Coordinates of C-alpha atoms in Angstrom, one line a residue:
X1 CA -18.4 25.6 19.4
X2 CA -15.2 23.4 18.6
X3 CA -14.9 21.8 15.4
X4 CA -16.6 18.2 16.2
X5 CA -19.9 20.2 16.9
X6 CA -19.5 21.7 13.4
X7 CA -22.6 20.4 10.6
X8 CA -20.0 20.2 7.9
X9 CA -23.3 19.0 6.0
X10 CA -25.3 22.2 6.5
X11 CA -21.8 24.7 5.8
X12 CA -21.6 22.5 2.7
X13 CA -25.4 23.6 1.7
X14 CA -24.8 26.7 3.1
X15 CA -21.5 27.8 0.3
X16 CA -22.2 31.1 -1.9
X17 CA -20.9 29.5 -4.8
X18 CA -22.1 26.4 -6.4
X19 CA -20.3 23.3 -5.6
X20 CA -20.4 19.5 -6.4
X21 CA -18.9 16.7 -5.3
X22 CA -17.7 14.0 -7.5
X23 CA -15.8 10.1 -7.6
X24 CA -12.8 9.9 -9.0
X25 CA -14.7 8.3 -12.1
X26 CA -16.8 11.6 -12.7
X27 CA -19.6 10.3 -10.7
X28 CA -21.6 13.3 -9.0
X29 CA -21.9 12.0 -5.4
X30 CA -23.2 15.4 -3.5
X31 CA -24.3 19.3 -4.4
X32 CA -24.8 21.9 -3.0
X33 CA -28.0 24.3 -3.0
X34 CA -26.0 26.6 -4.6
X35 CA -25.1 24.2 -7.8
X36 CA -28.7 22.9 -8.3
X37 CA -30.3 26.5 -8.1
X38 CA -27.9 27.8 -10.6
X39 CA -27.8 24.7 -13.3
X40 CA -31.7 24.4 -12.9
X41 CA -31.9 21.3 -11.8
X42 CA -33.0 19.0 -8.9
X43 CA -31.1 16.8 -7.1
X44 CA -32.6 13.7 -8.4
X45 CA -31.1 14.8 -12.1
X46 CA -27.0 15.3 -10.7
X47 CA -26.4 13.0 -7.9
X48 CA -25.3 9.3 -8.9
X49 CA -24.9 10.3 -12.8
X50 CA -21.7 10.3 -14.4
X51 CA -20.9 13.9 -15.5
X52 CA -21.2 14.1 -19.3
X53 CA -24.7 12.4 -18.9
X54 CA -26.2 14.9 -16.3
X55 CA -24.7 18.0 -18.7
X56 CA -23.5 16.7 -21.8
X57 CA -22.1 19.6 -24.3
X58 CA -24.9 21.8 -26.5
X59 CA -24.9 19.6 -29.7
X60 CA -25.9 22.7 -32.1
X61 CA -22.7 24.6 -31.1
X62 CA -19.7 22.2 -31.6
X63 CA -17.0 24.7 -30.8
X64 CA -18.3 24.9 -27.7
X65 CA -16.9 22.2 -25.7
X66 CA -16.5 23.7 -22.2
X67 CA -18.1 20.6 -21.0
X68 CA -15.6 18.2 -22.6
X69 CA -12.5 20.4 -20.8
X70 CA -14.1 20.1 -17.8
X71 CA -13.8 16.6 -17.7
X72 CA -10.0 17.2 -18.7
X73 CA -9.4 19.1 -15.8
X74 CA -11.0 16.9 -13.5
X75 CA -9.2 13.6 -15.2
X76 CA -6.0 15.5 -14.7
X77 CA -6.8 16.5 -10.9
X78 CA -7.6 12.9 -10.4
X79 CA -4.3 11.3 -12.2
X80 CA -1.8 14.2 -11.1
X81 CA -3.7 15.1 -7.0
X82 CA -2.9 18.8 -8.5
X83 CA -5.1 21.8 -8.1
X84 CA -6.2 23.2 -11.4
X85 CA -8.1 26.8 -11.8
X86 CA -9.3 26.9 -15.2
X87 CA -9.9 29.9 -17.6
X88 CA -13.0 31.7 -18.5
X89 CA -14.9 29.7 -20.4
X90 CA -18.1 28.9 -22.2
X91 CA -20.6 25.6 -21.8
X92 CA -24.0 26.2 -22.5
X93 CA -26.9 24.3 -20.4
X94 CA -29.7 23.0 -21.9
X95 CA -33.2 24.4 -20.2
X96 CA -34.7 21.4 -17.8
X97 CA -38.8 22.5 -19.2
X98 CA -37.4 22.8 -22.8
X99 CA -35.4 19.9 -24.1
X100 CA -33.0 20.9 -26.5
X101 CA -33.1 24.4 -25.6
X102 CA -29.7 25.7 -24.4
X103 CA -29.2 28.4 -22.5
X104 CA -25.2 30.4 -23.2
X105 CA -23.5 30.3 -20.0
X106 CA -20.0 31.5 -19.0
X107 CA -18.6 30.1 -15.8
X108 CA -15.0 30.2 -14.0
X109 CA -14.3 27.0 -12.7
X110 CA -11.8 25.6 -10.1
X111 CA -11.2 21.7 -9.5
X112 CA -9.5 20.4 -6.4
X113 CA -8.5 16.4 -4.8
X114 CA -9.4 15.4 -2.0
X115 CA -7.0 12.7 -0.8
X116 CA -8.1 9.9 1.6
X117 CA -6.7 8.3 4.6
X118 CA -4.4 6.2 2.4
X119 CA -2.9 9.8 0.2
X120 CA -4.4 8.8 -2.8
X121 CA -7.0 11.3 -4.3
X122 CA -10.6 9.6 -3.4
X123 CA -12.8 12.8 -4.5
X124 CA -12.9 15.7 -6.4
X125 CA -13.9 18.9 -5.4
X126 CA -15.3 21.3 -8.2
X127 CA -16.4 24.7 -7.5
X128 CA -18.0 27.2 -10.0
X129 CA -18.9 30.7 -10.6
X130 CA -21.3 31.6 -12.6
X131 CA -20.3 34.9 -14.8
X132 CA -22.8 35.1 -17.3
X133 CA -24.5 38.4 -15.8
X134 CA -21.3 40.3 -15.9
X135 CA -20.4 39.4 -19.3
X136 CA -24.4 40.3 -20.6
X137 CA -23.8 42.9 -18.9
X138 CA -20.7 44.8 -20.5
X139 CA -21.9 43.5 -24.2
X140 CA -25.8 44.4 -24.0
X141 CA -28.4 47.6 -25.6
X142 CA -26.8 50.7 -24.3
X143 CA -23.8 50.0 -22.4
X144 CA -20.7 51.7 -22.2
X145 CA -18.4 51.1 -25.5
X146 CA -15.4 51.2 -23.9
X147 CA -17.0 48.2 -20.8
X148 CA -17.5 46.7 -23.9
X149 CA -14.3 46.5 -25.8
X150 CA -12.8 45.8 -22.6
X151 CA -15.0 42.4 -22.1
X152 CA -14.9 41.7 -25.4
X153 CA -11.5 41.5 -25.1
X154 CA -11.2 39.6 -21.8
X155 CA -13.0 36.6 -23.2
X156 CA -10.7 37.0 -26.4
X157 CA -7.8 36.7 -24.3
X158 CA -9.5 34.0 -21.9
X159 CA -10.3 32.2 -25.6
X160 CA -6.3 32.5 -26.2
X161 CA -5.2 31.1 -22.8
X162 CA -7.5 28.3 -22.5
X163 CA -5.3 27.6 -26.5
X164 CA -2.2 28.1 -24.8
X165 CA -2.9 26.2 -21.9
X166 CA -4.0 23.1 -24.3
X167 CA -0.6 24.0 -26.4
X168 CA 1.4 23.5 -23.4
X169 CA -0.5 19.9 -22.5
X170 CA 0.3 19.2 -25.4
X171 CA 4.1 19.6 -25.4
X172 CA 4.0 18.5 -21.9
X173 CA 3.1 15.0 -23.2
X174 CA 5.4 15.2 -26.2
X175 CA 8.2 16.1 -23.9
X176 CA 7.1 13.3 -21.7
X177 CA 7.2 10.6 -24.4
X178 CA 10.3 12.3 -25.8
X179 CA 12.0 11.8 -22.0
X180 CA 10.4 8.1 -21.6
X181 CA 12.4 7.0 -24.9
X182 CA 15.5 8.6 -23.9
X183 CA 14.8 7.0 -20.2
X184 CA 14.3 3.6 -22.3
X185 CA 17.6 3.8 -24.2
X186 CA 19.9 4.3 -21.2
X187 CA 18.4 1.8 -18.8
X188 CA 20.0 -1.3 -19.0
X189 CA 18.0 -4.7 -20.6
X190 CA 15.9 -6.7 -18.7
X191 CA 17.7 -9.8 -20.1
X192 CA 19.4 -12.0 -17.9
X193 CA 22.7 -11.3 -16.3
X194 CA 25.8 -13.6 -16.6
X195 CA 25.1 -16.1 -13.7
X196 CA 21.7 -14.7 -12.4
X197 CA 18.3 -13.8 -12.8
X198 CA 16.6 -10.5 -12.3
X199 CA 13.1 -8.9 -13.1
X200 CA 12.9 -5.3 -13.3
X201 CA 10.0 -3.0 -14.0
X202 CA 9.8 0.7 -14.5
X203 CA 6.8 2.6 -14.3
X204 CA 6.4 6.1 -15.3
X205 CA 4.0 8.5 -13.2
X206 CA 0.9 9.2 -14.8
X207 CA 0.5 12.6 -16.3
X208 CA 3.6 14.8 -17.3
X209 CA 4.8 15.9 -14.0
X210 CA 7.5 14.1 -12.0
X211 CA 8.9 11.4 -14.5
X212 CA 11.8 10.0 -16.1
X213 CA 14.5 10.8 -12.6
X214 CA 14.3 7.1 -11.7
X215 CA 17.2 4.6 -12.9
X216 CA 17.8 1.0 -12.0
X217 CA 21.4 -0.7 -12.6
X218 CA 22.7 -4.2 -12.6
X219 CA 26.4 -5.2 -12.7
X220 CA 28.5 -8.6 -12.5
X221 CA 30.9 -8.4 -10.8
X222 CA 33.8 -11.6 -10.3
X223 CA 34.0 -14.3 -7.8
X224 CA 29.8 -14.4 -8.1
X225 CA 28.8 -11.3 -6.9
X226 CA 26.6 -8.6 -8.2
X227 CA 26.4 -5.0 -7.9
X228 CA 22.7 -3.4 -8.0
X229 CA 21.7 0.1 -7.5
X230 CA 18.4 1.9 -7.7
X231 CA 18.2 6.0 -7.7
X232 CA 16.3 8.9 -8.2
X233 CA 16.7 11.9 -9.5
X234 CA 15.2 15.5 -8.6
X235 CA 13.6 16.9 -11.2
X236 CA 11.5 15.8 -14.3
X237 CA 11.3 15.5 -17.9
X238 CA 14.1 15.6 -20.7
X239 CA 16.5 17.4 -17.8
X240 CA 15.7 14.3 -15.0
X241 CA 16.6 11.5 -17.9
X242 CA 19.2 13.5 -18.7
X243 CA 20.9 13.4 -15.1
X244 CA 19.8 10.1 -14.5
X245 CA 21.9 8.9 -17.6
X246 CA 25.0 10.5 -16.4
X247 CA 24.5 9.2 -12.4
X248 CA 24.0 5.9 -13.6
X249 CA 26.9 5.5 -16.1
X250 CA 29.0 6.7 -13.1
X251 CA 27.9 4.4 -10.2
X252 CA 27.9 1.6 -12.7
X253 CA 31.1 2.2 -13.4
X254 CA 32.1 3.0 -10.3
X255 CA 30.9 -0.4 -8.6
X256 CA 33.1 -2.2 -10.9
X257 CA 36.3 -0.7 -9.3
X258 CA 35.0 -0.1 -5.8
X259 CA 35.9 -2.5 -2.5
X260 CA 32.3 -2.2 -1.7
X261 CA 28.8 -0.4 -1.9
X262 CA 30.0 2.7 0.6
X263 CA 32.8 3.7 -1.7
X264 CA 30.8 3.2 -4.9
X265 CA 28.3 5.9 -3.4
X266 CA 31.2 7.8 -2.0
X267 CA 32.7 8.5 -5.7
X268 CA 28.8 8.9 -6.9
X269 CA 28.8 11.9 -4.6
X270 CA 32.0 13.4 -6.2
X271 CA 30.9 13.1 -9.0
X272 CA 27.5 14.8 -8.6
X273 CA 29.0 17.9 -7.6
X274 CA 30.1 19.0 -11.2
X275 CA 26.5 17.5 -12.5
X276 CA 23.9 20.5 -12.8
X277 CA 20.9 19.0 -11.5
X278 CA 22.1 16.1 -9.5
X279 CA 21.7 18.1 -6.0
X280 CA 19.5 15.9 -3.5
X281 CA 19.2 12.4 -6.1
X282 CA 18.7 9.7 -3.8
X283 CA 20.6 6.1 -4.4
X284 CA 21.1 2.8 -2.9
X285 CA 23.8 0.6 -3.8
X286 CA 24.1 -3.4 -2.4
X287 CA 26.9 -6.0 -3.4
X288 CA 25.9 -9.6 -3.2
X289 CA 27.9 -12.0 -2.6
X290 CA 27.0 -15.4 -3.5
X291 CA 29.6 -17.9 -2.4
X292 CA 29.7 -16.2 1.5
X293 CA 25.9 -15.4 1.2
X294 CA 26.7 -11.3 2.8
X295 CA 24.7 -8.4 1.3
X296 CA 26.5 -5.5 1.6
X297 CA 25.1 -2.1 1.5
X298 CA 25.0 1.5 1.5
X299 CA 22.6 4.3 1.1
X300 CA 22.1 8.3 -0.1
X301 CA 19.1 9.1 1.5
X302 CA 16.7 6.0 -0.5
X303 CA 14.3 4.5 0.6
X304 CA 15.9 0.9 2.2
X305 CA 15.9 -2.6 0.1
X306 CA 13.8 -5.2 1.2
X307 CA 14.8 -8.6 1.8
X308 CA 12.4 -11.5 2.1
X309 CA 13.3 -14.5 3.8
X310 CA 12.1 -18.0 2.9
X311 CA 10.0 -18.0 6.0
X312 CA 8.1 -15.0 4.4
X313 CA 9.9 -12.6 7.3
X314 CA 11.2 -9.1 5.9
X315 CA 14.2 -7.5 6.9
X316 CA 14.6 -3.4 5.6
X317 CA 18.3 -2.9 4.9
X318 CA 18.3 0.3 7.1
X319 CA 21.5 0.1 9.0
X320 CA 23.5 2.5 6.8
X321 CA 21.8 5.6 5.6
X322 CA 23.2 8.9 4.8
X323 CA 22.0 11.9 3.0
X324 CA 21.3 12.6 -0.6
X325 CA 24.4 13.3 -2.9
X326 CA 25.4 16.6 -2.8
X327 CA 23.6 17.8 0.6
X328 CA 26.4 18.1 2.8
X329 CA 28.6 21.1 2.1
X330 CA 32.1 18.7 2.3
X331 CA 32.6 14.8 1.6
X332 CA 32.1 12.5 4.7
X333 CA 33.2 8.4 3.7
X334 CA 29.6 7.1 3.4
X335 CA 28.5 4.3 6.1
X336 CA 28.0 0.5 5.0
X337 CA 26.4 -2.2 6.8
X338 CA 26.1 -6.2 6.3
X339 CA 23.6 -8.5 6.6
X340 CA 23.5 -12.4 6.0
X341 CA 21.0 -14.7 3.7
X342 CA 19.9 -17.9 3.0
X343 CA 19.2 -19.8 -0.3
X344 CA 15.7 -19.1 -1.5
X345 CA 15.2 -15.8 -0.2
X346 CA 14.3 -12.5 -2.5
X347 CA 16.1 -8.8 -2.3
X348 CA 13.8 -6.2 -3.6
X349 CA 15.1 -2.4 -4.4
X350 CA 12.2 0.0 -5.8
X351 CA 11.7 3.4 -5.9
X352 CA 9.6 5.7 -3.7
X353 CA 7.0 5.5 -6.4
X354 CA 6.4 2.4 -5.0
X355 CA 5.4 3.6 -1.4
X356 CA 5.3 6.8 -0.6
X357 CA 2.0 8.2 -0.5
X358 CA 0.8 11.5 0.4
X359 CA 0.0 13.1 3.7
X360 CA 1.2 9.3 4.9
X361 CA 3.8 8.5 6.7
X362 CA 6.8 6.3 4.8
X363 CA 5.9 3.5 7.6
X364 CA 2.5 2.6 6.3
X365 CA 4.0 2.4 2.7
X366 CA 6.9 -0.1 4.2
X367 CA 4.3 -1.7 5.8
X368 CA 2.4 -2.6 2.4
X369 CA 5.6 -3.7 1.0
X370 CA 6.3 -5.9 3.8
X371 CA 2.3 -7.7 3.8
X372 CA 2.7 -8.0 -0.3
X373 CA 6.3 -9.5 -0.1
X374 CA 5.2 -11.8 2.5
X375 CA 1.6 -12.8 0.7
X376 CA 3.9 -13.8 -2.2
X377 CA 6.9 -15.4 -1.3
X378 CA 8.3 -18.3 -3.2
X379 CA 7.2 -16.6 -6.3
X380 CA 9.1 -16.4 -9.1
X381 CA 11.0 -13.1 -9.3
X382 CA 9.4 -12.1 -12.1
X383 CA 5.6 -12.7 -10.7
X384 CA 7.1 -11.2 -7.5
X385 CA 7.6 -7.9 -9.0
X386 CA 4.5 -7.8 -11.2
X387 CA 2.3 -8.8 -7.8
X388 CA 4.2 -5.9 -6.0
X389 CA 2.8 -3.7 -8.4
X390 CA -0.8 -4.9 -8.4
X391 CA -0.7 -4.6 -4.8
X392 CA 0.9 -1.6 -4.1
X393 CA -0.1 1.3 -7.2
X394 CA -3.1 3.2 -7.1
X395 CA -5.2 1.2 -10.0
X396 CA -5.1 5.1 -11.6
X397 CA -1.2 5.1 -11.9
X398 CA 1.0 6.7 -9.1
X399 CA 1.9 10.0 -9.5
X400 CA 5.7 9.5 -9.6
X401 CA 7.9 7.2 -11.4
X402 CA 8.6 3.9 -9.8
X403 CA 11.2 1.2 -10.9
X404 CA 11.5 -1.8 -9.2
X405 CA 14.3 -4.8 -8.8
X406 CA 13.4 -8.0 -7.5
X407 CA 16.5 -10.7 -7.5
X408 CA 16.1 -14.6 -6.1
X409 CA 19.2 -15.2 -4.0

């Protein structure tokens, strides 16, 4: 039998343990035999009702709110596409023949995405075991004291990591807003520059994991041109900002003093080499030049600019990529490549945020770009940038940072 012959239906059914499928909303949308034999229910009760209405928590035991960190997990699973296996823990059922009995269950729960054709999550996979036996078992009549003390004090220690594991949400999120601030402070304005205008956005993943190593620079340079770079740091947190303050500073500086976007990246790399941290950051640098209408550029391993001609065409400044700073073992003089435009055209710098998905190939997120820039041109730079991110961010938030420079040329 190969696998298209497979009844992925019936093995579903068919799974020893009880699992349900839900939307990314907490919407049951499929159980298995399994789930509906050990909650008590029928299939009419679960499938098509939102979560906390099909099991809400036992009203007469509020410090018991298994329920309610089951939905936490699952939220988080669908905001972060990360796995989460969570503790021991007690939600009690209520009795489908005896409304507003409840019934003291203990279950060990894992939560898992499922991601869709386009890498965003598009269903949530929840699996339970059902332990109530084996704890009634080791505290009932007559059995052994020392199975006893031994359960007693697994769920006491299960009671104490669930804490822990909230503690460290919890500082998670403080150190996130902590490293969004600090992220804030060093960025430069979003006012307007000397001679031209701008819009820039910044928008932080959602959840605690993978922000704060973007940046976004802007710099006037003389004889009307501008330097702007866009970068991206490995790592997250108050450590990414932290990096991402000190690579900035130095390109910014460096394009001020530089003959052109290769050597600005060029003495980027140098620098990163006495930066801990700064290993594999990924940064594109362009010069514009106004009077001659030339784009110069040069990239570490980014993701190419975007430039959008009046006629709604798109050309990706790809012509002169290298690696990330710091990945080859000696310095190399970074490539730079040219490329002319017209008055009324657009140059757009972002982030992977922006389009990178997973288990998707970079082309289909360029793609996107390319349809949205081309749906929208003539815009205003600033509704530019705000329709680029309707268009191209799971309505959930992405789960990495993603800043974004739009500049009318």
């Amino acid at each position: 039998m190969n696998a298209s012959e497979i009844d992925y239906e019936a093995v579903f059914q068919a799974l020893p343990s009880a699992v349900a499928l839900f939307t990314t909303d907490l919407v049951y949308i499929d159980v298995n035999e399994e789930f509906l034999s050990s909650l008590g229910r029928t299939r009419d009760q679960v499938v098509g009702r939102y979560l906390p209405d099909a099991f809400p928590d036992n009203p007469e035991e509020p410090a018991v709110t298994g329920m309610a960190k089951l939905q936490a997990s699952l939220r988080w699973v669908a905001a972060t596409g990360q796995r989460d296996a969570m503790t021991l823990h007690r939600y009690d059922v209520e009795l489908p023949d005896r409304p507003g009995v409840w019934e003291e269950r203990y279950w060990s729960p894992v939560n898992v995405p499922v991601f869709g054709p386009d890498g965003k999550v598009a269903l949530l996979l929840h699996r339970e075991e059902d332990i109530t036996e084996l704890v009634r078992s080791r505290s009932g009549p007559g059995s052994d004291d020392r199975a006893t003390m031994l359960e007693a004090e697994l769920v006491t220690r299960a009671r104490e990591l669930q804490e822990v594991n909230e503690r460290l949400r919890q500082a998670h999120a403080r150190e996130r807003e902590v490293a969004l601030t600090l992220q804030g402070a060093m960025l430069p304005a979003s006012g307007p520059l000397q001679d031209h205008r701008a819009a820039v956005r910044y928008r932080p993943a959602v959840g605690a994991l993978n922000v704060c190593g973007d940046w976004y620079d802007l710099v006037d340079l003389p004889d009307n041109c501008m330097a702007v770079a866009v970068g991206d740091v490995v790592g997250q947190g108050l450590a990414a900002a932290g990096v991402m303050g000190q690579l900035r500073s130095a390109l910014s500086a460096a394009s001020r003093i530089a003959d052109g976007p290769a050597q600005a990246l060029e003495a980027l790399g140098l620098y990163a080499r006495s930066v801990d941290g700064a290993e594999s950051t990924t940064a594109v640098t362009v010069f514009i030049d106004y009077d001659s209408h030339i784009i110069a550029y040069s990239s570490a391993g980014h993701p190419p600019p975007a430039l959008l001609h009046r006629d709604g065409t798109v050309d990706f400044l790809d012509q002169a990529t290298d690696p990330p700073l710091g990945a080859r073992p000696e310095h190399v003089p970074r490539p730079q490549a040219e490329i002319e435009f017209t008055e009324g055209a657009a140059l757009v710098l972002y982030t992977d945020g922006l389009v990178e998905r997973r288990r998707e190939d970079i082309d289909c997120g360029l793609a996107r770009l390319a349809d949205s820039l081309t749906s929208h041109r003539g815009a205003d730079p600033e509704t530019l940038a705000d329709a680029l991110l309707a268009d191209l961010l799971p309505p959930s938030g992405a789960t990495d940072d993603t800043a974004l420079v739009v500049l009318p040329l």
